[in-house]
């Protein structure tokens, strides 16, 4: 694997990390009804009967799993995949929500804001480092071409 493709895979992973952290931060207050175990339909407003309105589920936060591509015919670089956080929600008190259960609880995304900002910072520095690698590679290649001509 070339230096350029290794650094490019790092740039892609950093970009994915930023997108996931930004999505989690933007949706940190997007609540929904608590999942009801054994129910065939989504939770509805308490006290309603028969035909109850349905509400969208709480935002499911995501995480980035990044691994080194150290095996194969040309090792090097990194691979990043997105997967949901487990558990995806925590119970939060909001009795005024139309979808709150009988105890006044709703499902809130299981997002750790401090961790999300740490992910943003790590992604920023990873992106900068990989961009510098590409820049150094381009400068070295240019100077080698200047020497040979």
Short mmCIF file of N, CA, C and O in Angstrom, two decimals:
data_model
loop_
_atom_site.label_atom_id
_atom_site.label_comp_id
_atom_site.label_asym_id
_atom_site.label_seq_id
_atom_site.Cartn_x
_atom_site.Cartn_y
_atom_site.Cartn_z
N UNK A 1 0.85 -1.16 0.00
CA UNK A 1 0.00 0.00 0.00
C UNK A 1 0.91 1.24 0.00
O UNK A 1 1.89 1.29 0.71
N UNK A 2 0.57 2.23 -0.77
CA UNK A 2 1.41 3.42 -0.88
C UNK A 2 1.17 4.37 0.29
O UNK A 2 0.16 4.30 0.98
N UNK A 3 2.12 5.26 0.48
CA UNK A 3 2.01 6.26 1.53
C UNK A 3 0.73 7.09 1.33
O UNK A 3 0.01 7.39 2.27
N UNK A 4 0.47 7.43 0.09
CA UNK A 4 -0.70 8.24 -0.22
C UNK A 4 -1.99 7.53 0.17
O UNK A 4 -2.89 8.13 0.77
N UNK A 5 -2.12 6.25 -0.13
CA UNK A 5 -3.36 5.53 0.20
C UNK A 5 -3.49 5.30 1.70
O UNK A 5 -4.61 5.29 2.23
N UNK A 6 -2.37 5.14 2.40
CA UNK A 6 -2.41 4.99 3.86
C UNK A 6 -2.92 6.29 4.49
O UNK A 6 -3.82 6.28 5.33
N UNK A 7 -2.35 7.42 4.06
CA UNK A 7 -2.77 8.71 4.59
C UNK A 7 -4.22 9.02 4.19
O UNK A 7 -4.98 9.58 4.98
N UNK A 8 -4.61 8.64 3.00
CA UNK A 8 -5.99 8.86 2.55
C UNK A 8 -6.98 8.08 3.40
O UNK A 8 -8.07 8.57 3.71
N UNK A 9 -6.62 6.85 3.78
CA UNK A 9 -7.52 6.08 4.64
C UNK A 9 -7.64 6.74 6.00
O UNK A 9 -8.71 6.73 6.61
N UNK A 10 -6.56 7.35 6.48
CA UNK A 10 -6.62 8.10 7.74
C UNK A 10 -7.50 9.32 7.64
O UNK A 10 -8.25 9.65 8.57
N UNK A 11 -7.43 10.02 6.50
CA UNK A 11 -8.29 11.18 6.27
C UNK A 11 -9.76 10.77 6.25
O UNK A 11 -10.62 11.45 6.82
N UNK A 12 -10.05 9.67 5.59
CA UNK A 12 -11.44 9.18 5.51
C UNK A 12 -11.96 8.80 6.90
O UNK A 12 -13.11 9.12 7.23
N UNK A 13 -11.13 8.14 7.69
CA UNK A 13 -11.55 7.74 9.04
C UNK A 13 -11.79 8.97 9.91
O UNK A 13 -12.77 9.03 10.65
N UNK A 14 -10.92 9.97 9.80
CA UNK A 14 -11.09 11.20 10.58
C UNK A 14 -12.36 11.93 10.16
O UNK A 14 -13.10 12.45 11.00
N UNK A 15 -12.63 11.97 8.88
CA UNK A 15 -13.84 12.62 8.38
C UNK A 15 -15.09 11.90 8.90
O UNK A 15 -16.06 12.54 9.32
N UNK A 16 -15.07 10.59 8.88
CA UNK A 16 -16.20 9.81 9.39
C UNK A 16 -16.39 10.07 10.88
O UNK A 16 -17.52 10.21 11.36
N UNK A 17 -15.29 10.15 11.62
CA UNK A 17 -15.34 10.42 13.05
C UNK A 17 -16.01 11.77 13.34
O UNK A 17 -16.82 11.89 14.25
N UNK A 18 -15.66 12.79 12.54
CA UNK A 18 -16.25 14.12 12.70
C UNK A 18 -17.76 14.06 12.40
O UNK A 18 -18.57 14.63 13.14
N UNK A 19 -18.13 13.40 11.32
CA UNK A 19 -19.55 13.31 10.95
C UNK A 19 -20.40 12.63 12.03
O UNK A 19 -21.50 13.08 12.35
N UNK A 20 -19.88 11.54 12.59
CA UNK A 20 -20.61 10.80 13.61
C UNK A 20 -20.72 11.63 14.89
O UNK A 20 -21.80 11.73 15.49
N UNK A 21 -19.62 12.26 15.31
CA UNK A 21 -19.65 13.08 16.53
C UNK A 21 -20.61 14.26 16.35
O UNK A 21 -21.38 14.58 17.25
N UNK A 22 -20.58 14.90 15.19
CA UNK A 22 -21.47 16.02 14.93
C UNK A 22 -22.93 15.59 14.96
O UNK A 22 -23.79 16.28 15.52
N UNK A 23 -23.23 14.43 14.40
CA UNK A 23 -24.60 13.91 14.41
C UNK A 23 -25.05 13.62 15.84
O UNK A 23 -26.18 13.95 16.23
N UNK A 24 -24.17 13.01 16.63
CA UNK A 24 -24.52 12.70 18.01
C UNK A 24 -24.76 13.98 18.82
O UNK A 24 -25.71 14.05 19.61
N UNK A 25 -23.92 14.98 18.63
CA UNK A 25 -24.07 16.24 19.36
C UNK A 25 -25.35 16.95 18.94
O UNK A 25 -26.10 17.47 19.77
N UNK A 26 -25.62 16.97 17.65
CA UNK A 26 -26.82 17.66 17.14
C UNK A 26 -28.11 17.01 17.63
O UNK A 26 -29.13 17.68 17.78
N UNK A 27 -28.08 15.72 17.89
CA UNK A 27 -29.30 14.99 18.26
C UNK A 27 -29.36 14.59 19.73
O UNK A 27 -30.18 13.77 20.11
N UNK A 28 -28.51 15.19 20.55
CA UNK A 28 -28.44 14.79 21.96
C UNK A 28 -29.75 15.02 22.71
O UNK A 28 -30.05 14.31 23.67
N UNK A 29 -30.57 15.95 22.26
CA UNK A 29 -31.83 16.22 22.95
C UNK A 29 -33.04 15.66 22.21
O UNK A 29 -34.18 16.01 22.53
N UNK A 30 -32.83 14.79 21.25
CA UNK A 30 -33.92 14.19 20.49
C UNK A 30 -34.44 12.97 21.24
O UNK A 30 -33.86 11.90 21.17
N UNK A 31 -35.51 13.17 21.98
CA UNK A 31 -36.06 12.09 22.78
C UNK A 31 -37.20 11.39 22.06
O UNK A 31 -37.68 11.86 21.03
N UNK A 32 -37.61 10.30 22.59
CA UNK A 32 -38.72 9.53 22.03
C UNK A 32 -39.33 8.67 23.11
O UNK A 32 -38.89 8.70 24.27
N UNK A 33 -40.34 7.90 22.77
CA UNK A 33 -40.97 7.04 23.77
C UNK A 33 -40.02 5.91 24.19
O UNK A 33 -39.20 5.46 23.40
N UNK A 34 -40.14 5.50 25.43
CA UNK A 34 -39.38 4.35 25.89
C UNK A 34 -39.88 3.11 25.16
O UNK A 34 -41.09 2.94 25.01
N UNK A 35 -38.98 2.27 24.69
CA UNK A 35 -39.43 1.03 24.05
C UNK A 35 -40.19 0.17 25.06
O UNK A 35 -39.79 0.07 26.22
N UNK A 36 -41.27 -0.39 24.62
CA UNK A 36 -42.07 -1.24 25.49
C UNK A 36 -41.77 -2.68 25.12
O UNK A 36 -41.99 -3.09 23.99
N UNK A 37 -41.26 -3.44 26.06
CA UNK A 37 -40.92 -4.83 25.77
C UNK A 37 -42.20 -5.64 25.59
O UNK A 37 -43.14 -5.52 26.36
N UNK A 38 -42.22 -6.41 24.52
CA UNK A 38 -43.36 -7.26 24.24
C UNK A 38 -44.49 -6.57 23.50
O UNK A 38 -45.48 -7.20 23.17
N UNK A 39 -44.37 -5.26 23.24
CA UNK A 39 -45.44 -4.55 22.53
C UNK A 39 -45.25 -4.68 21.04
O UNK A 39 -44.14 -4.71 20.55
N UNK A 40 -46.36 -4.76 20.33
CA UNK A 40 -46.27 -4.91 18.87
C UNK A 40 -46.25 -3.56 18.17
O UNK A 40 -45.98 -3.49 16.97
N UNK A 41 -46.57 -2.48 18.89
CA UNK A 41 -46.56 -1.16 18.26
C UNK A 41 -45.78 -0.19 19.14
O UNK A 41 -45.60 -0.43 20.33
N UNK A 42 -45.34 0.94 18.57
CA UNK A 42 -44.60 1.90 19.35
C UNK A 42 -45.43 2.46 20.50
O UNK A 42 -46.65 2.43 20.49
N UNK A 43 -44.74 2.99 21.49
CA UNK A 43 -45.40 3.56 22.66
C UNK A 43 -46.27 4.74 22.25
O UNK A 43 -45.95 5.48 21.34
N UNK A 44 -47.35 4.93 22.94
CA UNK A 44 -48.26 6.04 22.63
C UNK A 44 -48.43 6.92 23.86
O UNK A 44 -47.94 6.63 24.93
N UNK A 45 -49.15 7.98 23.68
CA UNK A 45 -49.39 8.91 24.77
C UNK A 45 -50.14 8.20 25.90
O UNK A 45 -51.05 7.42 25.65
N UNK A 46 -49.75 8.50 27.14
CA UNK A 46 -50.42 7.83 28.25
C UNK A 46 -51.89 8.26 28.33
O UNK A 46 -52.22 9.40 28.07
N UNK A 47 -52.71 7.33 28.71
CA UNK A 47 -54.12 7.65 28.87
C UNK A 47 -54.92 7.63 27.59
O UNK A 47 -56.11 7.86 27.60
N UNK A 48 -54.27 7.40 26.45
CA UNK A 48 -55.02 7.38 25.20
C UNK A 48 -55.61 5.99 24.99
O UNK A 48 -55.13 5.02 25.53
N UNK A 49 -56.62 5.92 24.18
CA UNK A 49 -57.26 4.63 23.96
C UNK A 49 -57.40 4.35 22.48
O UNK A 49 -57.29 5.24 21.66
N UNK A 50 -57.65 3.09 22.16
CA UNK A 50 -57.94 2.70 20.77
C UNK A 50 -56.87 3.12 19.80
O UNK A 50 -55.79 2.56 19.78
N UNK A 51 -57.17 4.12 18.98
CA UNK A 51 -56.24 4.59 17.97
C UNK A 51 -55.35 5.65 18.60
O UNK A 51 -55.76 6.78 18.79
N UNK A 52 -54.15 5.28 18.93
CA UNK A 52 -53.22 6.19 19.60
C UNK A 52 -52.21 6.72 18.59
O UNK A 52 -51.81 6.01 17.68
N UNK A 53 -51.80 7.98 18.74
CA UNK A 53 -50.78 8.51 17.85
C UNK A 53 -49.44 7.82 18.12
O UNK A 53 -49.18 7.42 19.25
N UNK A 54 -48.67 7.66 17.10
CA UNK A 54 -47.35 7.06 17.28
C UNK A 54 -46.30 8.15 17.16
O UNK A 54 -46.48 9.13 16.45
N UNK A 55 -45.21 7.97 17.85
CA UNK A 55 -44.13 8.94 17.88
C UNK A 55 -42.84 8.27 17.43
O UNK A 55 -42.64 7.08 17.67
N UNK A 56 -41.96 9.04 16.78
CA UNK A 56 -40.70 8.44 16.34
C UNK A 56 -39.85 8.05 17.55
O UNK A 56 -39.93 8.68 18.61
N UNK A 57 -39.05 7.04 17.37
CA UNK A 57 -38.16 6.59 18.43
C UNK A 57 -37.09 7.64 18.69
O UNK A 57 -36.83 8.52 17.86
N UNK A 58 -36.47 7.55 19.85
CA UNK A 58 -35.37 8.46 20.18
C UNK A 58 -34.22 8.22 19.22
O UNK A 58 -34.06 7.13 18.65
N UNK A 59 -33.41 9.25 19.03
CA UNK A 59 -32.22 9.15 18.17
C UNK A 59 -31.32 8.03 18.69
O UNK A 59 -31.09 7.92 19.89
N UNK A 60 -30.82 7.22 17.79
CA UNK A 60 -29.88 6.15 18.15
C UNK A 60 -28.47 6.67 17.89
O UNK A 60 -28.07 6.88 16.74
N UNK A 61 -27.69 6.90 18.97
CA UNK A 61 -26.34 7.42 18.77
C UNK A 61 -25.44 6.39 18.11
O UNK A 61 -25.65 5.18 18.22
N UNK A 62 -24.42 6.91 17.43
CA UNK A 62 -23.50 6.06 16.68
C UNK A 62 -22.10 6.18 17.25
O UNK A 62 -21.77 7.13 17.97
N UNK A 63 -21.26 5.21 16.91
CA UNK A 63 -19.84 5.27 17.27
C UNK A 63 -19.03 4.78 16.08
O UNK A 63 -19.52 4.06 15.22
N UNK A 64 -17.77 5.19 16.05
CA UNK A 64 -16.87 4.78 14.98
C UNK A 64 -15.90 3.76 15.55
O UNK A 64 -15.25 4.00 16.57
N UNK A 65 -15.81 2.63 14.90
CA UNK A 65 -14.84 1.59 15.25
C UNK A 65 -13.75 1.62 14.19
O UNK A 65 -14.02 1.37 13.01
N UNK A 66 -12.54 1.94 14.60
CA UNK A 66 -11.42 2.08 13.67
C UNK A 66 -10.38 1.01 13.97
O UNK A 66 -9.99 0.83 15.12
N UNK A 67 -9.97 0.29 12.94
CA UNK A 67 -8.97 -0.76 13.10
C UNK A 67 -7.88 -0.60 12.05
O UNK A 67 -8.11 -0.08 10.96
N UNK A 68 -6.71 -1.06 12.40
CA UNK A 68 -5.57 -1.02 11.49
C UNK A 68 -5.73 -2.12 10.45
O UNK A 68 -6.15 -3.23 10.76
N UNK A 69 -5.39 -1.81 9.23
CA UNK A 69 -5.40 -2.82 8.16
C UNK A 69 -4.01 -3.43 8.10
O UNK A 69 -3.22 -3.15 7.22
N UNK A 70 -3.71 -4.28 9.07
CA UNK A 70 -2.36 -4.84 9.18
C UNK A 70 -2.22 -6.20 8.52
O UNK A 70 -1.16 -6.80 8.56
N UNK A 71 -3.26 -6.70 7.90
CA UNK A 71 -3.18 -8.01 7.25
C UNK A 71 -3.48 -7.87 5.77
O UNK A 71 -3.87 -6.81 5.30
N UNK A 72 -3.30 -8.92 5.05
CA UNK A 72 -3.57 -8.90 3.62
C UNK A 72 -2.29 -8.80 2.82
O UNK A 72 -1.19 -8.82 3.35
N UNK A 73 -2.44 -8.69 1.50
CA UNK A 73 -1.26 -8.66 0.62
C UNK A 73 -0.50 -7.35 0.71
O UNK A 73 0.70 -7.30 0.50
N UNK A 74 -1.20 -6.24 0.99
CA UNK A 74 -0.53 -4.94 1.12
C UNK A 74 -1.03 -4.24 2.38
O UNK A 74 -1.95 -3.43 2.32
N UNK A 75 -0.44 -4.58 3.54
CA UNK A 75 -0.92 -4.01 4.79
C UNK A 75 -0.62 -2.51 4.90
O UNK A 75 0.29 -2.00 4.27
N UNK A 76 -1.41 -1.85 5.70
CA UNK A 76 -1.21 -0.43 5.95
C UNK A 76 -2.52 0.31 5.90
O UNK A 76 -3.48 -0.13 5.28
N UNK A 77 -2.57 1.42 6.58
CA UNK A 77 -3.77 2.23 6.59
C UNK A 77 -4.71 1.83 7.70
O UNK A 77 -4.36 1.09 8.61
N UNK A 78 -5.91 2.34 7.61
CA UNK A 78 -6.91 2.10 8.63
C UNK A 78 -8.28 1.92 7.99
O UNK A 78 -8.51 2.37 6.88
N UNK A 79 -9.15 1.27 8.71
CA UNK A 79 -10.52 1.07 8.26
C UNK A 79 -11.45 1.48 9.38
O UNK A 79 -11.23 1.12 10.54
N UNK A 80 -12.48 2.24 9.06
CA UNK A 80 -13.43 2.71 10.07
C UNK A 80 -14.84 2.31 9.67
O UNK A 80 -15.23 2.43 8.52
N UNK A 81 -15.59 1.83 10.65
CA UNK A 81 -16.98 1.46 10.43
C UNK A 81 -17.85 2.14 11.50
O UNK A 81 -17.38 2.44 12.59
N UNK A 82 -19.09 2.36 11.15
CA UNK A 82 -20.04 2.99 12.07
C UNK A 82 -20.99 1.93 12.60
O UNK A 82 -21.48 1.09 11.84
N UNK A 83 -21.24 1.98 13.92
CA UNK A 83 -22.19 1.06 14.52
C UNK A 83 -22.96 1.80 15.62
O UNK A 83 -22.50 2.82 16.12
N UNK A 84 -24.13 1.30 15.97
CA UNK A 84 -24.92 1.98 17.01
C UNK A 84 -24.31 1.76 18.40
O UNK A 84 -23.70 0.74 18.66
N UNK A 85 -24.50 2.74 19.26
CA UNK A 85 -24.07 2.64 20.65
C UNK A 85 -25.04 1.71 21.38
O UNK A 85 -26.25 1.73 21.12
N UNK A 86 -24.52 0.89 22.27
CA UNK A 86 -25.39 0.00 23.03
C UNK A 86 -25.09 0.19 24.51
O UNK A 86 -23.93 0.12 24.90
N UNK A 87 -26.04 0.46 25.34
CA UNK A 87 -27.45 0.69 25.05
C UNK A 87 -27.64 2.04 24.38
O UNK A 87 -26.89 2.98 24.64
N UNK A 88 -28.62 2.13 23.52
CA UNK A 88 -28.79 3.33 22.71
C UNK A 88 -29.54 4.45 23.42
O UNK A 88 -29.52 5.57 22.96
N UNK A 89 -30.20 4.15 24.52
CA UNK A 89 -30.96 5.20 25.20
C UNK A 89 -30.85 5.06 26.71
O UNK A 89 -30.48 4.00 27.23
N UNK A 90 -31.18 6.13 27.39
CA UNK A 90 -31.31 6.13 28.84
C UNK A 90 -32.69 6.71 29.17
O UNK A 90 -33.20 7.54 28.42
N UNK A 91 -33.27 6.28 30.26
CA UNK A 91 -34.56 6.82 30.68
C UNK A 91 -34.34 8.19 31.31
O UNK A 91 -33.43 8.38 32.11
N UNK A 92 -35.16 9.14 30.91
CA UNK A 92 -35.04 10.51 31.38
C UNK A 92 -36.44 11.01 31.75
O UNK A 92 -37.41 10.70 31.06
N UNK A 93 -36.51 11.80 32.80
CA UNK A 93 -37.81 12.32 33.23
C UNK A 93 -38.22 13.52 32.39
O UNK A 93 -37.47 14.49 32.26
N UNK A 94 -39.39 13.42 31.77
CA UNK A 94 -39.98 14.53 31.02
C UNK A 94 -41.50 14.29 30.97
O UNK A 94 -42.05 13.90 29.95
N UNK A 95 -42.18 14.54 32.10
CA UNK A 95 -43.61 14.24 32.16
C UNK A 95 -44.46 15.06 31.20
O UNK A 95 -45.58 14.66 30.88
N UNK A 96 -43.94 16.18 30.70
CA UNK A 96 -44.72 17.01 29.79
C UNK A 96 -44.69 16.50 28.35
O UNK A 96 -45.46 16.97 27.51
N UNK A 97 -43.82 15.54 28.04
CA UNK A 97 -43.75 15.01 26.68
C UNK A 97 -45.00 14.20 26.38
O UNK A 97 -45.47 13.43 27.23
N UNK A 98 -45.56 14.34 25.19
CA UNK A 98 -46.79 13.61 24.86
C UNK A 98 -46.59 12.10 24.79
O UNK A 98 -47.55 11.35 24.88
N UNK A 99 -45.35 11.67 24.67
CA UNK A 99 -45.07 10.24 24.56
C UNK A 99 -44.47 9.67 25.84
O UNK A 99 -44.02 8.53 25.86
N UNK A 100 -44.46 10.44 26.93
CA UNK A 100 -43.93 9.95 28.21
C UNK A 100 -44.78 8.79 28.70
O UNK A 100 -45.99 8.75 28.50
N UNK A 101 -44.13 7.84 29.36
CA UNK A 101 -44.89 6.70 29.89
C UNK A 101 -45.61 7.13 31.16
O UNK A 101 -45.57 8.30 31.56
N UNK A 102 -46.26 6.21 31.82
CA UNK A 102 -47.04 6.51 33.02
C UNK A 102 -46.21 7.13 34.14
O UNK A 102 -46.72 7.86 34.98
N UNK A 103 -44.91 6.84 34.17
CA UNK A 103 -44.03 7.40 35.20
C UNK A 103 -43.41 8.73 34.76
O UNK A 103 -42.57 9.28 35.48
N UNK A 104 -43.76 9.21 33.57
CA UNK A 104 -43.21 10.47 33.07
C UNK A 104 -41.83 10.33 32.46
O UNK A 104 -41.09 11.31 32.34
N UNK A 105 -41.45 9.11 32.05
CA UNK A 105 -40.12 8.87 31.50
C UNK A 105 -40.15 8.80 29.97
O UNK A 105 -41.12 8.30 29.38
N UNK A 106 -39.08 9.27 29.36
CA UNK A 106 -38.89 9.17 27.91
C UNK A 106 -37.51 8.58 27.65
O UNK A 106 -36.66 8.52 28.55
N UNK A 107 -37.28 8.15 26.44
CA UNK A 107 -35.96 7.63 26.05
C UNK A 107 -35.12 8.78 25.51
O UNK A 107 -35.53 9.49 24.60
N UNK A 108 -33.94 8.96 26.10
CA UNK A 108 -33.00 9.99 25.65
C UNK A 108 -31.78 9.28 25.08
O UNK A 108 -31.37 8.22 25.59
N UNK A 109 -31.17 9.81 24.02
CA UNK A 109 -29.99 9.16 23.44
C UNK A 109 -28.87 9.02 24.47
O UNK A 109 -28.64 9.93 25.27
N UNK A 110 -28.19 7.91 24.44
CA UNK A 110 -27.08 7.64 25.33
C UNK A 110 -25.81 8.27 24.75
O UNK A 110 -24.95 7.59 24.21
N UNK A 111 -25.73 9.60 24.84
CA UNK A 111 -24.62 10.35 24.26
C UNK A 111 -23.83 11.00 25.39
O UNK A 111 -24.41 11.68 26.24
N UNK A 112 -22.53 10.80 25.39
CA UNK A 112 -21.63 11.45 26.34
C UNK A 112 -21.00 12.64 25.61
O UNK A 112 -20.13 12.47 24.76
N UNK A 113 -21.48 13.85 25.93
CA UNK A 113 -21.03 15.06 25.23
C UNK A 113 -19.51 15.25 25.34
O UNK A 113 -18.85 15.60 24.36
N UNK A 114 -18.95 15.00 26.52
CA UNK A 114 -17.50 15.16 26.71
C UNK A 114 -16.74 14.22 25.77
O UNK A 114 -15.75 14.62 25.13
N UNK A 115 -17.21 12.99 25.65
CA UNK A 115 -16.56 12.03 24.75
C UNK A 115 -16.69 12.47 23.29
O UNK A 115 -15.75 12.32 22.51
N UNK A 116 -17.83 13.02 22.93
CA UNK A 116 -18.03 13.47 21.54
C UNK A 116 -17.07 14.61 21.19
O UNK A 116 -16.51 14.64 20.10
N UNK A 117 -16.86 15.54 22.13
CA UNK A 117 -15.92 16.62 21.87
C UNK A 117 -14.48 16.11 21.84
O UNK A 117 -13.65 16.60 21.07
N UNK A 118 -14.18 15.09 22.64
CA UNK A 118 -12.86 14.47 22.58
C UNK A 118 -12.66 13.78 21.23
O UNK A 118 -11.57 13.84 20.64
N UNK A 119 -13.72 13.15 20.71
CA UNK A 119 -13.65 12.51 19.39
C UNK A 119 -13.40 13.55 18.30
O UNK A 119 -12.64 13.32 17.36
N UNK A 120 -14.06 14.72 18.43
CA UNK A 120 -13.84 15.80 17.47
C UNK A 120 -12.40 16.28 17.49
O UNK A 120 -11.78 16.50 16.44
N UNK A 121 -11.84 16.45 18.68
CA UNK A 121 -10.45 16.90 18.81
C UNK A 121 -9.49 15.86 18.24
O UNK A 121 -8.55 16.20 17.50
N UNK A 122 -9.72 14.59 18.55
CA UNK A 122 -8.85 13.53 18.04
C UNK A 122 -8.93 13.46 16.51
O UNK A 122 -7.92 13.30 15.83
N UNK A 123 -10.14 13.61 15.97
CA UNK A 123 -10.31 13.58 14.53
C UNK A 123 -9.60 14.76 13.86
O UNK A 123 -9.00 14.62 12.80
N UNK A 124 -9.68 15.91 14.50
CA UNK A 124 -9.02 17.11 13.96
C UNK A 124 -7.52 16.88 13.83
O UNK A 124 -6.93 17.12 12.77
N UNK A 125 -6.90 16.39 14.90
CA UNK A 125 -5.45 16.19 14.86
C UNK A 125 -5.05 15.03 13.95
O UNK A 125 -4.01 15.06 13.31
N UNK A 126 -5.88 14.02 13.87
CA UNK A 126 -5.63 12.91 12.94
C UNK A 126 -5.70 13.41 11.50
O UNK A 126 -4.86 13.05 10.66
N UNK A 127 -6.69 14.25 11.22
CA UNK A 127 -6.84 14.81 9.88
C UNK A 127 -5.62 15.66 9.52
O UNK A 127 -5.05 15.54 8.43
N UNK A 128 -5.19 16.51 10.45
CA UNK A 128 -4.03 17.38 10.21
C UNK A 128 -2.78 16.53 9.98
O UNK A 128 -2.01 16.81 9.04
N UNK A 129 -2.56 15.51 10.79
CA UNK A 129 -1.37 14.67 10.65
C UNK A 129 -1.36 13.95 9.30
O UNK A 129 -0.32 13.91 8.62
N UNK A 130 -2.50 13.40 8.89
CA UNK A 130 -2.55 12.70 7.61
C UNK A 130 -2.41 13.66 6.43
O UNK A 130 -1.79 13.32 5.43
N UNK A 131 -2.95 14.87 6.57
CA UNK A 131 -2.77 15.88 5.52
C UNK A 131 -1.30 16.27 5.39
O UNK A 131 -0.79 16.46 4.28
N UNK A 132 -0.59 16.37 6.52
CA UNK A 132 0.84 16.70 6.49
C UNK A 132 1.65 15.57 5.85
O UNK A 132 2.62 15.82 5.14
N UNK A 133 1.24 14.34 6.07
CA UNK A 133 1.91 13.21 5.43
C UNK A 133 1.76 13.31 3.91
O UNK A 133 2.73 13.13 3.17
N UNK A 134 0.56 13.61 3.46
CA UNK A 134 0.32 13.75 2.01
C UNK A 134 1.12 14.92 1.46
O UNK A 134 1.73 14.82 0.39
N UNK A 135 1.16 16.02 2.19
CA UNK A 135 1.93 17.20 1.76
C UNK A 135 3.42 16.87 1.67
O UNK A 135 4.08 17.21 0.68
N UNK A 136 3.96 16.20 2.68
CA UNK A 136 5.38 15.83 2.67
C UNK A 136 5.67 14.86 1.53
O UNK A 136 6.71 14.97 0.86
N UNK A 137 4.76 13.92 1.30
CA UNK A 137 4.93 12.95 0.21
C UNK A 137 4.96 13.67 -1.14
O UNK A 137 5.81 13.39 -1.99
N UNK A 138 4.05 14.63 -1.33
CA UNK A 138 4.00 15.37 -2.59
C UNK A 138 5.26 16.20 -2.79
O UNK A 138 5.82 16.25 -3.89
N UNK A 139 5.74 16.85 -1.73
CA UNK A 139 6.96 17.65 -1.82
C UNK A 139 8.18 16.79 -2.11
O UNK A 139 9.04 17.16 -2.91
N UNK A 140 8.27 15.64 -1.46
CA UNK A 140 9.38 14.72 -1.69
C UNK A 140 9.36 14.20 -3.12
O UNK A 140 10.40 14.14 -3.78
N UNK A 141 8.18 13.82 -3.58
CA UNK A 141 8.06 13.31 -4.95
C UNK A 141 8.43 14.39 -5.97
O UNK A 141 9.10 14.13 -6.94
N UNK A 142 8.02 15.62 -5.72
CA UNK A 142 8.34 16.73 -6.60
C UNK A 142 9.85 16.98 -6.65
O UNK A 142 10.44 17.15 -7.72
N UNK A 143 10.49 16.98 -5.48
CA UNK A 143 11.93 17.20 -5.44
C UNK A 143 12.69 16.05 -6.10
O UNK A 143 13.71 16.26 -6.74
N UNK A 144 12.18 14.83 -5.98
CA UNK A 144 12.83 13.70 -6.66
C UNK A 144 12.71 13.85 -8.17
O UNK A 144 13.66 13.54 -8.91
N UNK A 145 11.56 14.31 -8.62
CA UNK A 145 11.39 14.53 -10.07
C UNK A 145 12.29 15.65 -10.57
O UNK A 145 12.80 15.59 -11.68
N UNK A 146 12.48 16.69 -9.75
CA UNK A 146 13.37 17.78 -10.13
C UNK A 146 14.82 17.32 -10.21
O UNK A 146 15.58 17.79 -11.05
N UNK A 147 15.24 16.40 -9.35
CA UNK A 147 16.61 15.87 -9.36
C UNK A 147 16.85 15.05 -10.60
O UNK A 147 17.91 15.14 -11.22
N UNK A 148 15.89 14.25 -11.00
CA UNK A 148 16.09 13.34 -12.13
C UNK A 148 15.96 14.00 -13.48
O UNK A 148 16.37 13.44 -14.48
N UNK A 149 15.41 15.19 -13.55
CA UNK A 149 15.26 15.83 -14.87
C UNK A 149 16.32 16.86 -15.13
O UNK A 149 17.10 17.26 -14.38
#
